[in-house]
PDB file of C-alpha atoms and ligand atoms in Angstrom:
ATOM      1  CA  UNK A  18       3.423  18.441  27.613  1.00 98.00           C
ATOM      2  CA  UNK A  19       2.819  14.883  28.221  1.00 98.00           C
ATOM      3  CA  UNK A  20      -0.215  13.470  26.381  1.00 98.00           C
ATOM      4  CA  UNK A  21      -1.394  10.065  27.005  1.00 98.00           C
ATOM      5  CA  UNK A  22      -4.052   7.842  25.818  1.00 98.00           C
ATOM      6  CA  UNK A  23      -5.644   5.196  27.932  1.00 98.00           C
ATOM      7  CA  UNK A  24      -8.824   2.471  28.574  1.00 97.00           C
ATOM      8  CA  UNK A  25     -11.884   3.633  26.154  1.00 96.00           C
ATOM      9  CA  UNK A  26     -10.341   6.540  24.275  1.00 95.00           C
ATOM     10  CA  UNK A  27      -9.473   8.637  27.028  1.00 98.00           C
ATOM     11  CA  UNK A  28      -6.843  11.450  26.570  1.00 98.00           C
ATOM     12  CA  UNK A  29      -4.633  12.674  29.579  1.00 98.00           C
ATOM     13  CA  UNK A  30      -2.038  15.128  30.266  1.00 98.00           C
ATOM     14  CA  UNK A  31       0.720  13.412  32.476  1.00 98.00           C
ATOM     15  CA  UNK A  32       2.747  15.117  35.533  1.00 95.00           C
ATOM     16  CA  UNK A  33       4.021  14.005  38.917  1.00 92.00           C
ATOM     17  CA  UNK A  34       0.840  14.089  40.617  1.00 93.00           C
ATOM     18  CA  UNK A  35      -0.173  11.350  37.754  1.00 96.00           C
ATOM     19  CA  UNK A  36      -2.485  11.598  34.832  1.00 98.00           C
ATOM     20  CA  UNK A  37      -5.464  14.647  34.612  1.00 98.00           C
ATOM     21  CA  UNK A  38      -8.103  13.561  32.356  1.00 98.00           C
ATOM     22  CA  UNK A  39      -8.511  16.286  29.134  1.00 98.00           C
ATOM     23  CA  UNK A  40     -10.762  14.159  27.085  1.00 98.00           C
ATOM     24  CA  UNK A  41     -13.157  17.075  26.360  1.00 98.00           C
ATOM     25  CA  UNK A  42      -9.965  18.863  24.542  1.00 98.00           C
ATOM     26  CA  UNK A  43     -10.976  16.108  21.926  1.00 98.00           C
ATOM     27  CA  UNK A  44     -13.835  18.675  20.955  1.00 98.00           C
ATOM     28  CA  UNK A  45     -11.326  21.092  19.114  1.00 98.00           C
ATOM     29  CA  UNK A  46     -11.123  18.058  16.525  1.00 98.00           C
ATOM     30  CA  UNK A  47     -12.929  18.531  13.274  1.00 95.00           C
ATOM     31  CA  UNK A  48     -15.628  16.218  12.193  1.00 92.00           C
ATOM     32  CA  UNK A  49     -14.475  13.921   9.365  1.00 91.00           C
ATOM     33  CA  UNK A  50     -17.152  12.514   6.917  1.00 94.00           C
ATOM     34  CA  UNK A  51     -15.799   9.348   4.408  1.00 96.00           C
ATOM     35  CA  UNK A  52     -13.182   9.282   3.165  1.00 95.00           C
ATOM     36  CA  UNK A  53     -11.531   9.924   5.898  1.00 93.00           C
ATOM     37  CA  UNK A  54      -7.669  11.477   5.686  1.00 94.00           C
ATOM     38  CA  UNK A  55      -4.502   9.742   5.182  1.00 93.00           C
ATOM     39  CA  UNK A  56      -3.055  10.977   8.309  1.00 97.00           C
ATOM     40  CA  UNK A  57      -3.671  10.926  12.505  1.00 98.00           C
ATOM     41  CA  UNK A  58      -6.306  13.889  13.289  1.00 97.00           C
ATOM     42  CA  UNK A  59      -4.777  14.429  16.596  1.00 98.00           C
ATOM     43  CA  UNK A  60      -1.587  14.634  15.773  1.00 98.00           C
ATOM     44  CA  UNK A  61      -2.766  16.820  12.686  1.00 98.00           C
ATOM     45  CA  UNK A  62      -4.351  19.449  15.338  1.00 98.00           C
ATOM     46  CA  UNK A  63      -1.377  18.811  17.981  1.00 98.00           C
ATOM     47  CA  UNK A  64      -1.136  22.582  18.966  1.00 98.00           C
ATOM     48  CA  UNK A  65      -5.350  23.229  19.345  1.00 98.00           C
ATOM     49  CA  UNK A  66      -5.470  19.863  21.330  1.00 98.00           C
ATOM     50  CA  UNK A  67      -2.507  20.835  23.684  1.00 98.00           C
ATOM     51  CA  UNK A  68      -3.619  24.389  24.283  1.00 98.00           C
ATOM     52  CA  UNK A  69      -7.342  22.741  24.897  1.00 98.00           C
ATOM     53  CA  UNK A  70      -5.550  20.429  27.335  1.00 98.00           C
ATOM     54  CA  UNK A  71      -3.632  22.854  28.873  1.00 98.00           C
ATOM     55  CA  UNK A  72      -6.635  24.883  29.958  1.00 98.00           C
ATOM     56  CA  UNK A  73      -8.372  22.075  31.178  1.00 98.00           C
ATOM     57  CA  UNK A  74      -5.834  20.596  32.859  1.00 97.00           C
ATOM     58  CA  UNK A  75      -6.018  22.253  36.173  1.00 95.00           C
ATOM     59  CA  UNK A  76      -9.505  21.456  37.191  1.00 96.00           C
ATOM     60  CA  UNK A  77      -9.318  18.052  35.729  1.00 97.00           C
ATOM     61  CA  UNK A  78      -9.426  14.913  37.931  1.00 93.00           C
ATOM     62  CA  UNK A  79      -6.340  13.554  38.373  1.00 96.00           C
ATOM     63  CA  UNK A  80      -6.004  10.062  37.974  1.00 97.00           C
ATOM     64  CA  UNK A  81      -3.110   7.457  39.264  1.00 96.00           C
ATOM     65  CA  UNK A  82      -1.067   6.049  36.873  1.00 94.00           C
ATOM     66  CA  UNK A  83      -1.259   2.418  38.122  1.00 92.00           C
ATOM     67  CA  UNK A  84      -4.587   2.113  37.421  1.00 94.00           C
ATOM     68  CA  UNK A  85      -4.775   2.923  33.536  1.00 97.00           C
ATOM     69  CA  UNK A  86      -4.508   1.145  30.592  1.00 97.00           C
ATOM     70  CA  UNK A  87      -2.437   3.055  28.489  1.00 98.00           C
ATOM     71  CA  UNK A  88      -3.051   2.816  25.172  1.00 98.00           C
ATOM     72  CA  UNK A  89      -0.144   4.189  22.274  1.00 98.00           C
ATOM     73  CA  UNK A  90      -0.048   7.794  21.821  1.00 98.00           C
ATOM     74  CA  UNK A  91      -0.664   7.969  17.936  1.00 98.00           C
ATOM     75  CA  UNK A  92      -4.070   6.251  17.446  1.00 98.00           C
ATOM     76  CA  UNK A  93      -4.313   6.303  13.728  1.00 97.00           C
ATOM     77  CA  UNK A  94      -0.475   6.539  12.394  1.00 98.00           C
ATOM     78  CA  UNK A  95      -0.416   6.104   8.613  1.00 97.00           C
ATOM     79  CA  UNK A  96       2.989   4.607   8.460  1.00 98.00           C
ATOM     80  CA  UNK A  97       5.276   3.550  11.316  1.00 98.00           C
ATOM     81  CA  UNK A  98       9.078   3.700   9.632  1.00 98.00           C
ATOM     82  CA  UNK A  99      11.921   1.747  11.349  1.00 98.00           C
ATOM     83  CA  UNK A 100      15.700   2.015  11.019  1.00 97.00           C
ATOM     84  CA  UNK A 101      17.352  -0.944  11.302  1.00 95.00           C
ATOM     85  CA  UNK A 102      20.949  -1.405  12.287  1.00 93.00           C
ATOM     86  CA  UNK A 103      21.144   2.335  13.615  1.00 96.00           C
ATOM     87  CA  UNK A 104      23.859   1.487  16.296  1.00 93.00           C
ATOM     88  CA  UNK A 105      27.198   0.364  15.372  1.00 90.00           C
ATOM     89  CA  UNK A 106      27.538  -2.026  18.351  1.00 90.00           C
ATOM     90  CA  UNK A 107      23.817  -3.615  17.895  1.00 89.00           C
ATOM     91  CA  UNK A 108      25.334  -4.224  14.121  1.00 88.00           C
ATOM     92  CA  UNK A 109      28.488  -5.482  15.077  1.00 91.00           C
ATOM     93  CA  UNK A 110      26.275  -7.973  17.212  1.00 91.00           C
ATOM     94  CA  UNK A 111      23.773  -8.787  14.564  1.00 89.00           C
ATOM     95  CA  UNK A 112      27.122  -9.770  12.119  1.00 90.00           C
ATOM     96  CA  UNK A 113      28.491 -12.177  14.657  1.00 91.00           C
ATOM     97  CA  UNK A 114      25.207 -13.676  15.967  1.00 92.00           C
ATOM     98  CA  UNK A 115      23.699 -16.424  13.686  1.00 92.00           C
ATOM     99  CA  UNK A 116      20.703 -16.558  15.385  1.00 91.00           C
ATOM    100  CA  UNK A 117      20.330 -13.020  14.824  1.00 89.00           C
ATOM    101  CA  UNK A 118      21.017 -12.591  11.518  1.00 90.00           C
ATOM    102  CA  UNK A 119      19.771 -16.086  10.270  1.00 89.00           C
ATOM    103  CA  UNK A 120      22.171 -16.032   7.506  1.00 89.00           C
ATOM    104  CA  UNK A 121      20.252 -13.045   5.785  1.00 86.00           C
ATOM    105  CA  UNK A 122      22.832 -10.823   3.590  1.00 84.00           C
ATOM    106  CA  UNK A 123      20.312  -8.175   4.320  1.00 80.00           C
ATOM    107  CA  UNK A 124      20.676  -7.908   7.684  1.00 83.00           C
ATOM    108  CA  UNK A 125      24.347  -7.210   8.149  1.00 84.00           C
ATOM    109  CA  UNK A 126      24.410  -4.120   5.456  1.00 90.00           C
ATOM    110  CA  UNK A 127      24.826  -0.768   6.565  1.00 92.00           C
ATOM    111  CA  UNK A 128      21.806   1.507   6.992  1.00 94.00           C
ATOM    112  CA  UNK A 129      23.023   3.643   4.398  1.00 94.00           C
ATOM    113  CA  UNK A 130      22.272   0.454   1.969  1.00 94.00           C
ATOM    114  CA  UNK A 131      19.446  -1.055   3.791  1.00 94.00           C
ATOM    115  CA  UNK A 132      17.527   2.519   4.320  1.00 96.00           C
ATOM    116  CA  UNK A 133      14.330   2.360   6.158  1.00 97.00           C
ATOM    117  CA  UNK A 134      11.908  -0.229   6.293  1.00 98.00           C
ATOM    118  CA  UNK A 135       7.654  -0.206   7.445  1.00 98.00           C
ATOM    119  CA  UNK A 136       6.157  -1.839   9.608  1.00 98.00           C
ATOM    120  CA  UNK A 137       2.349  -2.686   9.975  1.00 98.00           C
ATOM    121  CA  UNK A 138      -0.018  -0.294  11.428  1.00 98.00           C
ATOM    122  CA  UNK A 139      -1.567  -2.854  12.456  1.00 98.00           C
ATOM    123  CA  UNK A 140       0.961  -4.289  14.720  1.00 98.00           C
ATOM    124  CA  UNK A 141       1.209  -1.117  16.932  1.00 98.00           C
ATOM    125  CA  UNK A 142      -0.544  -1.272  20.676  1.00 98.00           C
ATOM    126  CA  UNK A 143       0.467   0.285  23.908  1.00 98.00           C
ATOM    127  CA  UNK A 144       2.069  -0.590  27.458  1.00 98.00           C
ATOM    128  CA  UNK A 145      -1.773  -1.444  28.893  1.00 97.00           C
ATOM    129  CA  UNK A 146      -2.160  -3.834  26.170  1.00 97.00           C
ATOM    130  CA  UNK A 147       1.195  -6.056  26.357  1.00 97.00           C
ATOM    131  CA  UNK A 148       2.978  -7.853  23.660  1.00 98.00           C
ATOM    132  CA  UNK A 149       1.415 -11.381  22.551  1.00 98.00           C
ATOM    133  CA  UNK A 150       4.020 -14.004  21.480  1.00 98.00           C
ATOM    134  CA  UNK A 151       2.916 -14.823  18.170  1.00 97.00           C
ATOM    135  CA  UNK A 152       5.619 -17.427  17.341  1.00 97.00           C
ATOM    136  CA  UNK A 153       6.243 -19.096  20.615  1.00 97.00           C
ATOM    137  CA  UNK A 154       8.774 -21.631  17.989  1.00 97.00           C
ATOM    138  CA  UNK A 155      10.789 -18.690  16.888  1.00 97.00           C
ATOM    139  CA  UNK A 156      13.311 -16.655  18.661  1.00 97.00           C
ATOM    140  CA  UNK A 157      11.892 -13.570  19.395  1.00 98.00           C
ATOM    141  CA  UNK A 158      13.433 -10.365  20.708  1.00 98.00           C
ATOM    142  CA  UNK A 159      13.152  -7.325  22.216  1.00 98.00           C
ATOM    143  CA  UNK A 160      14.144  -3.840  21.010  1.00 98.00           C
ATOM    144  CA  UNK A 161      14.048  -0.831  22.503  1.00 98.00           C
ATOM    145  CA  UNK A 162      14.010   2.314  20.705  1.00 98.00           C
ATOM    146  CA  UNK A 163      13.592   6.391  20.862  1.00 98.00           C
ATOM    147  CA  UNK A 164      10.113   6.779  18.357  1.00 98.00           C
ATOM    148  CA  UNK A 165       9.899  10.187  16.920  1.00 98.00           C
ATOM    149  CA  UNK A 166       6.084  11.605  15.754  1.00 99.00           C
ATOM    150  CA  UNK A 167       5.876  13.296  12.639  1.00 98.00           C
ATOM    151  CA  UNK A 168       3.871  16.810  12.963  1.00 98.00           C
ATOM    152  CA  UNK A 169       3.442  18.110   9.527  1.00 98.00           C
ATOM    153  CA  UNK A 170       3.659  17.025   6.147  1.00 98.00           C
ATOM    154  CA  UNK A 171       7.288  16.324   4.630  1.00 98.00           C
ATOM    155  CA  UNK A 172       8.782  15.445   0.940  1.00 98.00           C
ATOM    156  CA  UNK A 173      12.008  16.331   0.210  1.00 98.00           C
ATOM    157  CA  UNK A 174      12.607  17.866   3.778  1.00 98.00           C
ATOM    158  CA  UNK A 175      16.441  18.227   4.568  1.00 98.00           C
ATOM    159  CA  UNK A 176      18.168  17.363   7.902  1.00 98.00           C
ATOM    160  CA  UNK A 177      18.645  20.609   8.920  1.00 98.00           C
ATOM    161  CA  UNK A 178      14.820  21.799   9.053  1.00 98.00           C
ATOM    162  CA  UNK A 179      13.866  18.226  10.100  1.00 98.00           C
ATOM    163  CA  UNK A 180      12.881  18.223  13.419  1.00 98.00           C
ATOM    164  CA  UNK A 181      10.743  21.552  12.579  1.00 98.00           C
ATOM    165  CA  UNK A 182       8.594  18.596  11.360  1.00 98.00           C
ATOM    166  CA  UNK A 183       8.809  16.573  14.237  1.00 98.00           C
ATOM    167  CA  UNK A 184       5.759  16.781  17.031  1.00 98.00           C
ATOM    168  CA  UNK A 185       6.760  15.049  19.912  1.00 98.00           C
ATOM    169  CA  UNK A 186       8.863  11.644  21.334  1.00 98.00           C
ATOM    170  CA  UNK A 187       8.031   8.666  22.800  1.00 98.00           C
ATOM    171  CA  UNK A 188       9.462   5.517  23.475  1.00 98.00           C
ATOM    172  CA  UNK A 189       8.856   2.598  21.356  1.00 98.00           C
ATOM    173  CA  UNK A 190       9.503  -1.464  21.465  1.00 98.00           C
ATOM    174  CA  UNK A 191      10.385  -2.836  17.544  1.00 98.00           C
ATOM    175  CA  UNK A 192       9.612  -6.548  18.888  1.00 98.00           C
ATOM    176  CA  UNK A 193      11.324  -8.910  16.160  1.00 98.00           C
ATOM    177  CA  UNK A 194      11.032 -12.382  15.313  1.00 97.00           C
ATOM    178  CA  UNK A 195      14.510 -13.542  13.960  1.00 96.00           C
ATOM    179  CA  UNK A 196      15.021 -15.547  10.991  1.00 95.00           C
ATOM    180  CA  UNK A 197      15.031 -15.623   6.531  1.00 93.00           C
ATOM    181  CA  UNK A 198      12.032 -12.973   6.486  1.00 95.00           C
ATOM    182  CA  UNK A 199      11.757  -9.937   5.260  1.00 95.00           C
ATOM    183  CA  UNK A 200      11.876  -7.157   8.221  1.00 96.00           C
ATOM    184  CA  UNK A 201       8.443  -6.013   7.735  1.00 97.00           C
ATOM    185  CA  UNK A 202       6.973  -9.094   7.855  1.00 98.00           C
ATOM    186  CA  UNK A 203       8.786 -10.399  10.860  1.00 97.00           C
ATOM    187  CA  UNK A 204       8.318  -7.168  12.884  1.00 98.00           C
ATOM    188  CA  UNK A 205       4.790  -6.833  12.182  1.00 98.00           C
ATOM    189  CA  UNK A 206       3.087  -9.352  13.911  1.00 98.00           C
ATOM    190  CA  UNK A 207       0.182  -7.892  15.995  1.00 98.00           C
ATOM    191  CA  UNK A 208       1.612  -6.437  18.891  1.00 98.00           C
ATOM    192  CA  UNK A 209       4.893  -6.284  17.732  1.00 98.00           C
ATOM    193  CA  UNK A 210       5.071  -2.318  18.160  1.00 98.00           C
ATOM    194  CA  UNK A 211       4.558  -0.882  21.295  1.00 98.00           C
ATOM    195  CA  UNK A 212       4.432   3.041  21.578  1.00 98.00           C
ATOM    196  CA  UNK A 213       4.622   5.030  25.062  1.00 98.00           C
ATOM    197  CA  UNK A 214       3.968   6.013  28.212  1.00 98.00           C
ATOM    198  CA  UNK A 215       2.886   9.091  26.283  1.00 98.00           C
ATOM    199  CA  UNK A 216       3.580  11.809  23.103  1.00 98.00           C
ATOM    200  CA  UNK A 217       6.280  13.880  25.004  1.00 98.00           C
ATOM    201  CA  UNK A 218       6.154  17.361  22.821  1.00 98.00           C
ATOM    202  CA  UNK A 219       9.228  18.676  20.718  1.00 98.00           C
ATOM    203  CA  UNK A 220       9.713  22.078  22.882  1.00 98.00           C
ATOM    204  CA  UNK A 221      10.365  19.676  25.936  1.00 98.00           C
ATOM    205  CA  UNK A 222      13.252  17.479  23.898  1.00 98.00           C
ATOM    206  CA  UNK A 223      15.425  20.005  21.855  1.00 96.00           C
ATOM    207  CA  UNK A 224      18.144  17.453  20.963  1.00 98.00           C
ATOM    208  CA  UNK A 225      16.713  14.159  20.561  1.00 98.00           C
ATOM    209  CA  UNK A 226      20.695  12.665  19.730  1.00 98.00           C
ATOM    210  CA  UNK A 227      21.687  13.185  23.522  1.00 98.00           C
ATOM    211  CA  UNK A 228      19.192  10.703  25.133  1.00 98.00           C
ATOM    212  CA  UNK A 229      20.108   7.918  27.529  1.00 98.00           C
ATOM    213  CA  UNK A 230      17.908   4.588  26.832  1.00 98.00           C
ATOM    214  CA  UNK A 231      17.570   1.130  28.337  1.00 98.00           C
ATOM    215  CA  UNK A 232      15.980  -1.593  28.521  1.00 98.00           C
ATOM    216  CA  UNK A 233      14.790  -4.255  31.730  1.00 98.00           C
ATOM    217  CA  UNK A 234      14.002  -7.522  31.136  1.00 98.00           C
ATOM    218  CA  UNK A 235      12.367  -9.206  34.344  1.00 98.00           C
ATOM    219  CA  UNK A 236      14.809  -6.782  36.243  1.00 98.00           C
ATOM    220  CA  UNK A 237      17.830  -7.675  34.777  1.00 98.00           C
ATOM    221  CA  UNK A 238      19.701  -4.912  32.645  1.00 98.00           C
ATOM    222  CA  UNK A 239      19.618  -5.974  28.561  1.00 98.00           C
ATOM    223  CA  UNK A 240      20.187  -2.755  26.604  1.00 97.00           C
ATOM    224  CA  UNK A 241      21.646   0.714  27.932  1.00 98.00           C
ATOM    225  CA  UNK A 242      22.573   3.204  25.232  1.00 98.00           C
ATOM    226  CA  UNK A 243      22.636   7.005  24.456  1.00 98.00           C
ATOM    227  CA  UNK A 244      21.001   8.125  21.459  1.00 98.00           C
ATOM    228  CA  UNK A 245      24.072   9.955  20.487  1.00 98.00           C
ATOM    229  CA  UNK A 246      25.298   6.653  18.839  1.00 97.00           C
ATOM    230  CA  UNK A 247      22.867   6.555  16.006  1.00 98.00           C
ATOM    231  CA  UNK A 248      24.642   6.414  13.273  1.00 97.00           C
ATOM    232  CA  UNK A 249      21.850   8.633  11.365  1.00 98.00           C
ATOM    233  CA  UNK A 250      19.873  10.742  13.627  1.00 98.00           C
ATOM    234  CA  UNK A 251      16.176  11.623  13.917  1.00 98.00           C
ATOM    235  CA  UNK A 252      16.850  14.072  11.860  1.00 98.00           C
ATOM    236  CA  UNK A 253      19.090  12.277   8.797  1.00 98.00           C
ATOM    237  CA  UNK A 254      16.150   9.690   9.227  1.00 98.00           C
ATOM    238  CA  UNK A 255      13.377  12.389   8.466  1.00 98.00           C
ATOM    239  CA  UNK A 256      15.950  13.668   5.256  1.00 98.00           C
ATOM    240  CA  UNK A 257      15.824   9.652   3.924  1.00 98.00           C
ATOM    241  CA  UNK A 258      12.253   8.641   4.662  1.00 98.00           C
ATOM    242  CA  UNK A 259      11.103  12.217   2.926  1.00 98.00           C
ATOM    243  CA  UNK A 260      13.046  11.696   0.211  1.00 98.00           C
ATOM    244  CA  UNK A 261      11.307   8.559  -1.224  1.00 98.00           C
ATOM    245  CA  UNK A 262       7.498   9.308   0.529  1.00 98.00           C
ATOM    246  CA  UNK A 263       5.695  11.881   1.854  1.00 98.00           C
ATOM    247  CA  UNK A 264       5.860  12.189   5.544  1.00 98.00           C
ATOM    248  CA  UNK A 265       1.676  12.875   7.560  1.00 98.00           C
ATOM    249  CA  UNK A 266       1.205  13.561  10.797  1.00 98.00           C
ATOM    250  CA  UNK A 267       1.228  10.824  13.056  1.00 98.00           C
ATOM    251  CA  UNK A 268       3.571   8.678  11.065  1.00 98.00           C
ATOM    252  CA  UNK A 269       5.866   7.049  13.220  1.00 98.00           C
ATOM    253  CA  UNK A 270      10.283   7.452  12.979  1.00 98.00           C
ATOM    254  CA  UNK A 271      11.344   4.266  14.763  1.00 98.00           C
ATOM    255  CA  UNK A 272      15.271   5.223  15.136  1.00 98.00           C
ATOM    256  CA  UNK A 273      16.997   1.997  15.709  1.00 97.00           C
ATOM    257  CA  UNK A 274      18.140  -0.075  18.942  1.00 97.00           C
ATOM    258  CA  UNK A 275      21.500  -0.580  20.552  1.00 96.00           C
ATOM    259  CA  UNK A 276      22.725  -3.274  21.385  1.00 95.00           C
ATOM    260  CA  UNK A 277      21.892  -6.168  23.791  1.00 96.00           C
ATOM    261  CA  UNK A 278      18.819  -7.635  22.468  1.00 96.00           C
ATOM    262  CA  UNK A 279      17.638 -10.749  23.510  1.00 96.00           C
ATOM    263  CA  UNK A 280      14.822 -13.305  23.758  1.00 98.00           C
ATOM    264  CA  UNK A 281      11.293 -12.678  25.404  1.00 98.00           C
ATOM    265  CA  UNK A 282       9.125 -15.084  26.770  1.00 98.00           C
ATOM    266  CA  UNK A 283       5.570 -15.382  27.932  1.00 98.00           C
ATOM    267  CA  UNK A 284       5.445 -14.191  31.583  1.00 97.00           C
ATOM    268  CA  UNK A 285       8.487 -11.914  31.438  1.00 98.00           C
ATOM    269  CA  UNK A 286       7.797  -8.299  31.743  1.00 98.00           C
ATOM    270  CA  UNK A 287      10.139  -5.618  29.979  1.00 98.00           C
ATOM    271  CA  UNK A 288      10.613  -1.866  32.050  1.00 98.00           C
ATOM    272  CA  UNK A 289      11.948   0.124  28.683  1.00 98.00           C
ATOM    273  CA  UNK A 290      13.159   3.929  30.017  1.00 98.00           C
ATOM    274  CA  UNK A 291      14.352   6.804  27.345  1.00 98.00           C
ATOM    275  CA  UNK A 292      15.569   9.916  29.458  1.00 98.00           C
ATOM    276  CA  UNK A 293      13.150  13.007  29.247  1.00 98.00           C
ATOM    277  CA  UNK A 294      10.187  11.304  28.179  1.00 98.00           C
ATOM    278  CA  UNK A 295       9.850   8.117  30.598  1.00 97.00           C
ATOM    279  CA  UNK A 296       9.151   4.745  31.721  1.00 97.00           C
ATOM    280  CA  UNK A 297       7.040   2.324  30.613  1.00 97.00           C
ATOM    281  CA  UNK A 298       6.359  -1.366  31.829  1.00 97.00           C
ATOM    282  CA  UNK A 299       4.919  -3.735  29.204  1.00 98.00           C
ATOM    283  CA  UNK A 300       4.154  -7.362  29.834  1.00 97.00           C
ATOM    284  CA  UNK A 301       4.187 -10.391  27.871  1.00 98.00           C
ATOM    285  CA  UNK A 302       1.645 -13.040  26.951  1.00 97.00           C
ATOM    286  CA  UNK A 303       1.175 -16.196  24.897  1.00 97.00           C
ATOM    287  CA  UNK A 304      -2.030 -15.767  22.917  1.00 94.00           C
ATOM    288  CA  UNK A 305      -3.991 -18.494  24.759  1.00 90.00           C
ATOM    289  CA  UNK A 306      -3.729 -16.309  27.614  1.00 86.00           C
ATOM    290  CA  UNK A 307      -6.222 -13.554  27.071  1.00 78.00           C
ATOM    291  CA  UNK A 308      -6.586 -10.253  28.005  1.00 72.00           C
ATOM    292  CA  UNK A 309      -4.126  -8.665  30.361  1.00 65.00           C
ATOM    293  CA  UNK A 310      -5.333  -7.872  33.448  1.00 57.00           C
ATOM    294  CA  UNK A 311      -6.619  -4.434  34.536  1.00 49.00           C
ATOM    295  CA  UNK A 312      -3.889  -2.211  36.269  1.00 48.00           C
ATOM    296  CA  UNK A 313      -1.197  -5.222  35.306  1.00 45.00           C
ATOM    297  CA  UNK A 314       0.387  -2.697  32.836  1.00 48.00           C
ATOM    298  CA  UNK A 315       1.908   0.302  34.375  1.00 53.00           C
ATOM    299  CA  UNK A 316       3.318   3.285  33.620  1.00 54.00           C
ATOM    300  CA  UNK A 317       5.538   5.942  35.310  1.00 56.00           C
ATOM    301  CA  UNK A 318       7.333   9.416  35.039  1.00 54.00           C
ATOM    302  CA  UNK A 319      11.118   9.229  35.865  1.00 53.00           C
ATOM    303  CA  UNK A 320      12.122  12.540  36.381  1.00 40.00           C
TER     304      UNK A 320
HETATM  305 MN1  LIG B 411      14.466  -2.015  15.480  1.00 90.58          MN
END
């Protein structure tokens, strides 16, 4: 299944006739009182919420794409983990690039050395809501990357029952300002993670290392990859991350980008694709721009 959110809250189950609004399969959710828990309740409830959705989904007004304002999958994701360096060519780029690696002995290490890094919760948004250049002086890339959804709590898991704990894919943007920084400061600037179209669920992706991604910029081609050159896969990523925190549902396995990345601008407008779960078009802003517009942010299924 393909769940989406989009505009106030909305949840939607996504197909080629375009998105069937299942909001009322919120209603299997339990009530929370303060304090709330450390983890996303949807994701939490994942099988209630797509059986719910499933049931409603046939006499529920469909809805066109074009029109919503998709908003990331995972509302409420405790942690959103990145891999850095994950391809060997987008390494071999970063060592040879200056203005990618800014001179940072940190950057150029192996992931096996570097592990995984965080990213700010508060930096994540989806396609509707565009990225906002938050350091129009600073070089400032794109990144595209498969994003696995954790589904159950994990310590200590090991790679071969690791993607038992995974509850769905979706693509995801690592947007990175370049330079002396730490990574989790420069790729957590509001905005700076973008997760979509939609949470495609694990039964519908059985191999997540055998994916095709790329990557648009303005039309022109800027990344094209499989995700069978990872160096660690989803699931060596779930064995590391578990081993030095626990893993929630809802936390967020960014796996890494291939090569090819390059600067984005206010006005451009980025088409990312990851085979088997979608497309999704996200558009770029300076922050004295505003809003987006309604409908400018689109979405769609590529079968
Ligand atoms: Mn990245």
């Amino acid at each position: 299944m393909r769940l989406c959110r989009f505009d106030e809250g909305r949840l939607g189950v996504a197909d080629a006739a375009g998105v069937r609004d299942v909001t009322a399969a919120l209603d299997v959710l339990p009530g929370y009182r303060y304090p709330f828990p450390p983890y996303d309740v949807l994701v939490a409830h994942l099988p209630q919420v797509v059986a719910r959705a499933g049931a409603l989904a046939g006499a529920a007004p469909v809805l066109p794409l074009g029109r919503l304002r998709l908003l990331s999958p995972v509302a409420n994701p405790g942690k959103i983990i990145a891999a850095p360096v994950n391809y060997q060519k987008h390494l071999d780029e970063v060592k040879s690039d200056v203005q990618i690696h800014a001179n940072n002995p940190a950057h150029t290490i192996t992931i096996q050395k570097a592990g995984v890094f965080l990213k700010a919760s508060s930096s994540l948004v989806g396609p509707g809501e565009g990225v906002v250049i938050r350091k129009p002086e600073r070089r400032t890339d794109h990144e595209v990357e498969l994003a696995a959804v954790i589904g159950k709590t994990a310590s200590h898991v090991r790679a071969a029952q690791a993607l038992d704990y995974v509850a769905g894919y979706t693509i995801g943007l690592d947007i990175s300002i370049r330079g002396s920084e730490d990574r989790s400061l420069r790729k957590s600037a509001d905005t700076y993670t973008v997760l979509g179209p939609w949470l495609v669920t694990a039964d519908e992706i059985p191999d997540p290392g055998t994916l095709d991604l790329q990557i648009t910029v303005n039309g022109e081609l800027r990344q094209q990859s499989n995700t069978k050159y990872m160096i660690l896969g989803v699931a060596d990523l779930v064995e590391m991350a578990s081993s030095f925190y626990t893993l929630h549902p809802g936390d967020v396995v960014l796996t890494g980008t291939p090569e090819g990345v390059s600067p984005i601008e206010p006005g451009d407008r980025i088409v990312a694709t990851v085979e088997r779960i979608g497309t999704m078009e996200v558009s770029v802003r300076a922050e004295e721009d505003g809003a987006p517009q309604a409908g400018a942010a689109h979405a769609s299924a590529k079968v």
